[in-house]
PDB file of C-alpha atoms in Angstrom:
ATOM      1  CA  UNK A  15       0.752  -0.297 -10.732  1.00 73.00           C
ATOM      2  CA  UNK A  16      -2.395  -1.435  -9.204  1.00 84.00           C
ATOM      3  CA  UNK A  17      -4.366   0.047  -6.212  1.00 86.00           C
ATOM      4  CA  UNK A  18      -6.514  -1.308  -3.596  1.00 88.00           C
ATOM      5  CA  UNK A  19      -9.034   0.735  -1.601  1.00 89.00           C
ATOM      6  CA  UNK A  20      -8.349   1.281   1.946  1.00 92.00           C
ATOM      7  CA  UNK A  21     -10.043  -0.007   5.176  1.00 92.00           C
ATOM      8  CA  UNK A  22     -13.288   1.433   6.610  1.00 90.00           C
ATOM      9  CA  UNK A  23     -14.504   0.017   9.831  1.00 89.00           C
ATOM     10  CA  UNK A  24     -17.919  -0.995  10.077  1.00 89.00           C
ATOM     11  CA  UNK A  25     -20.170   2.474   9.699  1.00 89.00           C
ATOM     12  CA  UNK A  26     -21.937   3.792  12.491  1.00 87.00           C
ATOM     13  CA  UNK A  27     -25.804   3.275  12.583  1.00 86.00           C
ATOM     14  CA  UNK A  28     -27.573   6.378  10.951  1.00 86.00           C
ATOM     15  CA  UNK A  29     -24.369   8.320  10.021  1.00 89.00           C
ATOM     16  CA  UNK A  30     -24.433   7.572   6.054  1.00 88.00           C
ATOM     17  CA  UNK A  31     -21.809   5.674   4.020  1.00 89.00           C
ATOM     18  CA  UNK A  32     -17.887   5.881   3.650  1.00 91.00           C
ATOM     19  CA  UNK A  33     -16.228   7.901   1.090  1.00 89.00           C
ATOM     20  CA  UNK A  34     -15.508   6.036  -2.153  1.00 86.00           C
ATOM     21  CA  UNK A  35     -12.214   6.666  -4.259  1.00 81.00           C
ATOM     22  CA  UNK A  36     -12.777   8.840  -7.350  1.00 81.00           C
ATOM     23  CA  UNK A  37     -13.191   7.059 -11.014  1.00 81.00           C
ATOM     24  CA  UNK A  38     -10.397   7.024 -13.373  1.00 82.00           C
ATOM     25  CA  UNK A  39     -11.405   9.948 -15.087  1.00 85.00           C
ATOM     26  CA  UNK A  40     -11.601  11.976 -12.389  1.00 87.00           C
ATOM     27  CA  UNK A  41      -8.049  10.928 -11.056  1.00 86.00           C
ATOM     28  CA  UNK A  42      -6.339  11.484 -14.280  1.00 88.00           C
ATOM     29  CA  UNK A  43      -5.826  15.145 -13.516  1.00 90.00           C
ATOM     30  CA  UNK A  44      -4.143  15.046 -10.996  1.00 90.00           C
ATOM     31  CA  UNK A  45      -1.979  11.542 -11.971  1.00 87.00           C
ATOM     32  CA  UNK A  46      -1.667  11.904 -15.424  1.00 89.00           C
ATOM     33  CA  UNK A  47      -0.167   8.414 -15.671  1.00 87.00           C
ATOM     34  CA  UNK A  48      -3.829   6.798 -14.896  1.00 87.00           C
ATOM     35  CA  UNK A  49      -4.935   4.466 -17.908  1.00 85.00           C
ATOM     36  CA  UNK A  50      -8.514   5.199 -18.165  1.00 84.00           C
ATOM     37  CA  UNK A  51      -9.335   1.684 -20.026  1.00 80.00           C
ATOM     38  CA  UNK A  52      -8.843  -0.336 -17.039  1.00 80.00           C
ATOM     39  CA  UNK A  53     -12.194  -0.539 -15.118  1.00 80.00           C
ATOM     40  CA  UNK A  54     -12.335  -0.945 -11.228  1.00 85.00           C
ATOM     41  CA  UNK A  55     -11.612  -4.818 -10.413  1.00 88.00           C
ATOM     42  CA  UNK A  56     -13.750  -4.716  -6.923  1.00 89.00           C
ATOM     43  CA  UNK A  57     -15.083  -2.409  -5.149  1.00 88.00           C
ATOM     44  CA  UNK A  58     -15.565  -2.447  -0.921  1.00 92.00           C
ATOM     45  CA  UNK A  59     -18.738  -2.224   0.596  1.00 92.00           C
ATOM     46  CA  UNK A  60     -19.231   1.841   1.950  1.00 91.00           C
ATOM     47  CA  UNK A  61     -20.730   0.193   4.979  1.00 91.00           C
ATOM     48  CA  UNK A  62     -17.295  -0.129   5.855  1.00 91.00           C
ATOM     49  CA  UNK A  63     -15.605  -4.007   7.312  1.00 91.00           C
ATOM     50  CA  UNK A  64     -14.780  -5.854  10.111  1.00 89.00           C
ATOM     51  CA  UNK A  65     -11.580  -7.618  10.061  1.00 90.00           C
ATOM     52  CA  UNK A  66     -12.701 -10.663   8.509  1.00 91.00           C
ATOM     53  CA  UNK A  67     -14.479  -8.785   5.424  1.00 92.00           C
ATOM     54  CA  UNK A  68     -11.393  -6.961   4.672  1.00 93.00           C
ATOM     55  CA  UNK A  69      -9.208  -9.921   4.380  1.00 95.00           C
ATOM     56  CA  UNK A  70     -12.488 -11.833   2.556  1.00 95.00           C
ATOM     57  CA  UNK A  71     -12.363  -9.020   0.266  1.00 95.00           C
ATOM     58  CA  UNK A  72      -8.646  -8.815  -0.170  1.00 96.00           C
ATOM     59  CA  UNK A  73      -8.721 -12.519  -0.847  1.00 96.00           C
ATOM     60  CA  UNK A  74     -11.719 -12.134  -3.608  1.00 94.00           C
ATOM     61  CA  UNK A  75     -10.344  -9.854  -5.280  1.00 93.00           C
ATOM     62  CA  UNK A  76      -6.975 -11.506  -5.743  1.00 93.00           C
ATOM     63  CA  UNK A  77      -8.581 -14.502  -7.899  1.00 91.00           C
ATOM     64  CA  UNK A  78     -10.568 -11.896  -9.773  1.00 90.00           C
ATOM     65  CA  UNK A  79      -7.573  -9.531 -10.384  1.00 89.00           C
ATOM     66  CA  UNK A  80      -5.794 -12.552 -11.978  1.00 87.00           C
ATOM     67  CA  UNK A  81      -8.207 -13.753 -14.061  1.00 86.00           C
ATOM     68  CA  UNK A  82      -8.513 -10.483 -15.493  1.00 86.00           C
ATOM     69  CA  UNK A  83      -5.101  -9.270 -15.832  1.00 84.00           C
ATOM     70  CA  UNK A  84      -4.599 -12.130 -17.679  1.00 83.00           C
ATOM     71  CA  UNK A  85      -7.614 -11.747 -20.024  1.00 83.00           C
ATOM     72  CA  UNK A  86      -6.154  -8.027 -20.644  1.00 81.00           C
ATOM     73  CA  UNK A  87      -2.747  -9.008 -20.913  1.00 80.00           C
ATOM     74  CA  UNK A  88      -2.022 -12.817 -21.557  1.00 81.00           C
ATOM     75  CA  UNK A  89       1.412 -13.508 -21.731  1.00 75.00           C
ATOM     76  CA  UNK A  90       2.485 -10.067 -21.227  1.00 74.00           C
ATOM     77  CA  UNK A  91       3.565  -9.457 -17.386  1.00 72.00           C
ATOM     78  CA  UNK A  92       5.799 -10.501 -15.023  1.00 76.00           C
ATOM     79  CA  UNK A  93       5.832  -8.290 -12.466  1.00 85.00           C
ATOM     80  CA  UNK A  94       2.670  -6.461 -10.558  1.00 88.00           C
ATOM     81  CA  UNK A  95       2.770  -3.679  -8.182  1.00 91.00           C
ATOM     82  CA  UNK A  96       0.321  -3.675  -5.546  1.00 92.00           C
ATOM     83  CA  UNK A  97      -0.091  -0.085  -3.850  1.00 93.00           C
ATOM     84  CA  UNK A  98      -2.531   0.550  -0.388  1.00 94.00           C
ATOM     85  CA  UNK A  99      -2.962   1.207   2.973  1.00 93.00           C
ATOM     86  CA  UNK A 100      -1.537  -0.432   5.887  1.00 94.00           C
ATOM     87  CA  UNK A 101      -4.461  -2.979   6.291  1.00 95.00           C
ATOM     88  CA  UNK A 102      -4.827  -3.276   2.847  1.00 96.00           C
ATOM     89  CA  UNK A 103      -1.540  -4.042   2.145  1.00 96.00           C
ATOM     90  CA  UNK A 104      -1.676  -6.486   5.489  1.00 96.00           C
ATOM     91  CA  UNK A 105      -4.815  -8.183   4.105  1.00 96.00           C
ATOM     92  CA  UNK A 106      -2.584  -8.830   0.733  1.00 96.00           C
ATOM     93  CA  UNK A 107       0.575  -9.511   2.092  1.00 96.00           C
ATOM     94  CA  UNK A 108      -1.743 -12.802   4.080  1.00 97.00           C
ATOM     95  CA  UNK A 109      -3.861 -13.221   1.252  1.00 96.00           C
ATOM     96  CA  UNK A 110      -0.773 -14.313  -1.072  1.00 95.00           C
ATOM     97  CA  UNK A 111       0.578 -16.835   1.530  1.00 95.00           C
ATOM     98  CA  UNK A 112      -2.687 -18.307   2.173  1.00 95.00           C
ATOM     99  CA  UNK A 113      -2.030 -17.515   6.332  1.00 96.00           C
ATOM    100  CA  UNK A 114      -4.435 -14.909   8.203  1.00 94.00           C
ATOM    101  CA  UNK A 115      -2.095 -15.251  10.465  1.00 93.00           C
ATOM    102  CA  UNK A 116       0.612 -13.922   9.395  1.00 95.00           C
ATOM    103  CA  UNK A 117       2.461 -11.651  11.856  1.00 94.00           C
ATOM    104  CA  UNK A 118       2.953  -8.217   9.622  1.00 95.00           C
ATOM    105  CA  UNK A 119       3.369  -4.767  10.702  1.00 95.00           C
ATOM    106  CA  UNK A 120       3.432  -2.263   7.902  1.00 96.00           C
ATOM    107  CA  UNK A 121       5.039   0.830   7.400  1.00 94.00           C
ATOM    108  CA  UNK A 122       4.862   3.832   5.412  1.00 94.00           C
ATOM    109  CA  UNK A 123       6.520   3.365   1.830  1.00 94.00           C
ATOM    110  CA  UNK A 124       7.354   0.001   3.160  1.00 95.00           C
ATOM    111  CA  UNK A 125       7.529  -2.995   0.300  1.00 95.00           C
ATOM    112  CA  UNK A 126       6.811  -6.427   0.462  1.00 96.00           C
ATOM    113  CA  UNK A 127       8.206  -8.754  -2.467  1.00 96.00           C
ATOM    114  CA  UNK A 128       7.023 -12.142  -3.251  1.00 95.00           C
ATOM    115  CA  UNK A 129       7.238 -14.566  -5.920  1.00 92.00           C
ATOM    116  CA  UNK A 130       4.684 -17.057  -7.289  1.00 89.00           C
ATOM    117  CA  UNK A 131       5.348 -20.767  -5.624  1.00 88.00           C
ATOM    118  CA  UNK A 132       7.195 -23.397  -8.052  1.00 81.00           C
ATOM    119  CA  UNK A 133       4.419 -25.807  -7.701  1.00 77.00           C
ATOM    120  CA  UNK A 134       1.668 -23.215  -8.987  1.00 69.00           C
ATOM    121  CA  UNK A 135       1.549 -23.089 -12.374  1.00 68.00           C
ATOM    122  CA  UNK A 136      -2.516 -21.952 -12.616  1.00 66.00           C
ATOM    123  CA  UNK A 137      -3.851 -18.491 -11.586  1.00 69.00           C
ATOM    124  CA  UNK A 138      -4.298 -19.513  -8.130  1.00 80.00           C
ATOM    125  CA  UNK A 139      -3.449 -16.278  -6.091  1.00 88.00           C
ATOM    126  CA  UNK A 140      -4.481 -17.063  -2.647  1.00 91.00           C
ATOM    127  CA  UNK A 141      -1.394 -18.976  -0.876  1.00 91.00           C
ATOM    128  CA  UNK A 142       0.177 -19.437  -4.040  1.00 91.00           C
ATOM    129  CA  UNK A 143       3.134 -16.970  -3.254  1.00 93.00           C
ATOM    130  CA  UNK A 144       5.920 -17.001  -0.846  1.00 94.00           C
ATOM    131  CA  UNK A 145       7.744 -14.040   0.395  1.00 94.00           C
ATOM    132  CA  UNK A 146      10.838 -12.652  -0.391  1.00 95.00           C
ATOM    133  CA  UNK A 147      10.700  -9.411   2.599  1.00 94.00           C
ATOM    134  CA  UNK A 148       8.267  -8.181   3.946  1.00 93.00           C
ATOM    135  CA  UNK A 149       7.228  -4.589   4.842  1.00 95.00           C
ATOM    136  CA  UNK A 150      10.862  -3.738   4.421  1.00 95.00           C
ATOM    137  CA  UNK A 151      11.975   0.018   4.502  1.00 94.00           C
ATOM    138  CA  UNK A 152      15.787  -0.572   3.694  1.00 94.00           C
ATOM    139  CA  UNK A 153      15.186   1.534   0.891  1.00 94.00           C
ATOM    140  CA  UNK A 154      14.441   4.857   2.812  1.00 93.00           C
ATOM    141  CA  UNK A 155      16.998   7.179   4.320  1.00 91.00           C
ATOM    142  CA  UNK A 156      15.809   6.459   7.672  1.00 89.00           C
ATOM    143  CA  UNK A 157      14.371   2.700   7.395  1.00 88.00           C
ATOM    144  CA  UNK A 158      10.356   1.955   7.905  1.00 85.00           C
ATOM    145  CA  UNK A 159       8.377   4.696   9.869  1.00 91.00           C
ATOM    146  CA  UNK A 160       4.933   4.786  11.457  1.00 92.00           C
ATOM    147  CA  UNK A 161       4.328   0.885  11.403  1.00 93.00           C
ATOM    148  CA  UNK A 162       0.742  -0.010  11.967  1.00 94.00           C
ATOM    149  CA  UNK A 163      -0.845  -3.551  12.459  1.00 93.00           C
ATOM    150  CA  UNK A 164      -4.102  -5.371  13.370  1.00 90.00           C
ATOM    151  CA  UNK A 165      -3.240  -5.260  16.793  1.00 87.00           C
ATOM    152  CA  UNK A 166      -3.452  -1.604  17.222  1.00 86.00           C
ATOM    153  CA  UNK A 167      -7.405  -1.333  16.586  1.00 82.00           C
ATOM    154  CA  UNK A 168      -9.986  -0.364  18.442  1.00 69.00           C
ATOM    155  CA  UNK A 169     -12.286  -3.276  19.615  1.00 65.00           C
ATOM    156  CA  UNK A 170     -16.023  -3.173  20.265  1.00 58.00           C
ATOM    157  CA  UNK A 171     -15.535  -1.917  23.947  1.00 51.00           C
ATOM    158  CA  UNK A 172     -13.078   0.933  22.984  1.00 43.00           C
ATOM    159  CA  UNK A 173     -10.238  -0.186  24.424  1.00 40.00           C
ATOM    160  CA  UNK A 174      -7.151  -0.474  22.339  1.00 37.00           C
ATOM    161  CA  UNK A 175      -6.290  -4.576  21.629  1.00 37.00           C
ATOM    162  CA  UNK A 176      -3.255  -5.881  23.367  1.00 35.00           C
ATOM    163  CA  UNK A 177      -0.498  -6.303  21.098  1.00 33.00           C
ATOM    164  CA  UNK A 178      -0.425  -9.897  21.853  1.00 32.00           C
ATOM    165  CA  UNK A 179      -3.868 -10.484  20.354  1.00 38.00           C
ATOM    166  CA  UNK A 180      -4.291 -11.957  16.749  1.00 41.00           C
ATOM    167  CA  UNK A 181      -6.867 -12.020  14.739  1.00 43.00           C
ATOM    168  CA  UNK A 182      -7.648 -15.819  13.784  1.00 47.00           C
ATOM    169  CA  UNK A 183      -9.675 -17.191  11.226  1.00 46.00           C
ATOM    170  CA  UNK A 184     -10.839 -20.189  13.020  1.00 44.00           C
ATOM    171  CA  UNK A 185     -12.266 -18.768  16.290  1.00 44.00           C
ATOM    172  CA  UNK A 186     -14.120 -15.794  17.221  1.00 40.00           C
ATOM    173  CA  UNK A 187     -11.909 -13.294  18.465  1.00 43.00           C
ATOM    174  CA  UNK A 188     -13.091  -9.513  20.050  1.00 45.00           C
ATOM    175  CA  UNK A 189     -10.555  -7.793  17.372  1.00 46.00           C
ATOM    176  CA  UNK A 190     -12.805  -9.263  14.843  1.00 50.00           C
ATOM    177  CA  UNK A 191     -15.671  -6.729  16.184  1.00 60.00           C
ATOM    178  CA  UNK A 192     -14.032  -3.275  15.883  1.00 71.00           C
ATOM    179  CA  UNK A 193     -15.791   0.481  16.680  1.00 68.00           C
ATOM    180  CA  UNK A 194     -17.811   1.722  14.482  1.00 76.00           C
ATOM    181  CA  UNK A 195     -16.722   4.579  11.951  1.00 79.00           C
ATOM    182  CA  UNK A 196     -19.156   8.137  11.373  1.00 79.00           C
ATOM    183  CA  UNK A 197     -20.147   7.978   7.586  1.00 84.00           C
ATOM    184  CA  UNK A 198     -19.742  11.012   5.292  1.00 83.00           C
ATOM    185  CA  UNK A 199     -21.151  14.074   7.024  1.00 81.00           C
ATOM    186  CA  UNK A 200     -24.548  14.738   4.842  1.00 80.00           C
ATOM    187  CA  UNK A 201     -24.684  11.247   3.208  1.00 79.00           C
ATOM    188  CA  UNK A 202     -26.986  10.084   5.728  1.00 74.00           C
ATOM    189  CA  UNK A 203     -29.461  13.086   4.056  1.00 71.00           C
ATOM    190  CA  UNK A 204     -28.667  11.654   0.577  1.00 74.00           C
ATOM    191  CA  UNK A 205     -30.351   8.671  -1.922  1.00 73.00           C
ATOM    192  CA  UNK A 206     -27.134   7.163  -1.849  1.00 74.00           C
ATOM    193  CA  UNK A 207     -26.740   3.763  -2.005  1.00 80.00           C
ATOM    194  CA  UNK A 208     -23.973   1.032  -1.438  1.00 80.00           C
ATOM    195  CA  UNK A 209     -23.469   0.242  -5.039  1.00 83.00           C
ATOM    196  CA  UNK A 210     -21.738  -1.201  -6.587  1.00 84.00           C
ATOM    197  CA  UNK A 211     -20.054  -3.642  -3.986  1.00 86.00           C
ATOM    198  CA  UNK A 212     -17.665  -6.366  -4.955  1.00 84.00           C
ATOM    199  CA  UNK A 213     -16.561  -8.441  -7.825  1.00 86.00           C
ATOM    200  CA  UNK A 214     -17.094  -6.871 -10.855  1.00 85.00           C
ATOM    201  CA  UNK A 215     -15.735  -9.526 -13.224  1.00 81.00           C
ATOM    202  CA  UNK A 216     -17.880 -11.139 -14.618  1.00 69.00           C
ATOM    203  CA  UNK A 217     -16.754 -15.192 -14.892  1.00 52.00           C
ATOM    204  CA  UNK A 218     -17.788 -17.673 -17.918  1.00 42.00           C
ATOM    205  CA  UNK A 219     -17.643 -21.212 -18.380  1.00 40.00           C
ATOM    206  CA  UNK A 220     -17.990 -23.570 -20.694  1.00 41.00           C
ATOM    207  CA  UNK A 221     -19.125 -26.573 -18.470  1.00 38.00           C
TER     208      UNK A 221
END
């Protein structure tokens, strides 16, 4: 089981940084289950994202997550559980069919299930799946609860987007500009900085 971090909207001028998930060590005493040798794939910017940058990041770290789960394990896995947020798991979900598009509404302990296309037989992880179900809560007593999408931000001018709105990657839509998030109380006060912030795979080549 693998975990992505969760969506921050864009930080407010002046008010610090977003919170930042705890290392592995830290975590293992409370989930005991945590393997300590696996090192953070990506991390998000504390600044926090609009809703292009999360799905940018989502999408970046998908080609470096295979690469290196295939360095660590070659040949060894055939199955990978994603585990997130509602955003998160909405960024993935349209990372894996290569659509931004994709109309997705998540709920809580909801799963999504896809397998990798016939045709791609590389590492390519961006729209190199298609879907099996999606967000589906069949598996819980009383189905899918508390669904949450896109269209139930917050835009710039702090009215709640209509339902009907999209976000779309080839024009410039308002939901693209959401409100702006308070930092960590304090951090503002601190020397901390946004570091480290995305890929941290390092790639080689031999051409």
């Amino acid at each position: 089981m693998f975990c992505l971090a969760e969506w921050f909207s864009p930080v407010a001028p002046g008010t610090g940084l977003h919170p930042r998930p705890g290392s592995a060590e830290s975590l293992k005493q409370y989930f005991s289950e945590i393997d300590i040798e696996w090192s953070s794939v990506w991390y998000a910017s504390r600044k926090g994202e609009d809703v292009k940058e999360v799905h940018d990041r989502v999408d970046g770290f998908l080609e470096a997550f295979a690469r290196e789960i295939e360095r660590k394990f070659p040949g060894k896995h055939s199955r990978v559980l994603f585990v997130s947020h509602a955003a998160t798991a909405i960024a993935l979900a349209r990372g894996l069919l290569g659509d931004r598009n994709f109309p997705i509404r998540v709920g809580c302990c909801s799963i999504s299930d896809f397998d990798r296309k016939s045709n791609n037989e590389g590492m390519t992880m961006v729209g190199g799946w298609k879907i099996n179900r999606v967000a589906d809560g069949s598996h819980l007593k009383e189905g899918a609860s508390r669904d949450w999408g896109f269209e139930d931000i917050e835009i710039a001018n702090g009215k709640v987007s209509p339902s009907s709105q999209r976000y779309d990657s080839t024009q410039s839509h308002d939901i693209s500009q959401v409100i702006d998030d308070p930092g960590v109380p304090g951090s503002e006060l601190l020397p901390e900085r946004d570091e480290p912030v995305g890929s941290q795979i390092a790639f080689f080549s031999n051409l």
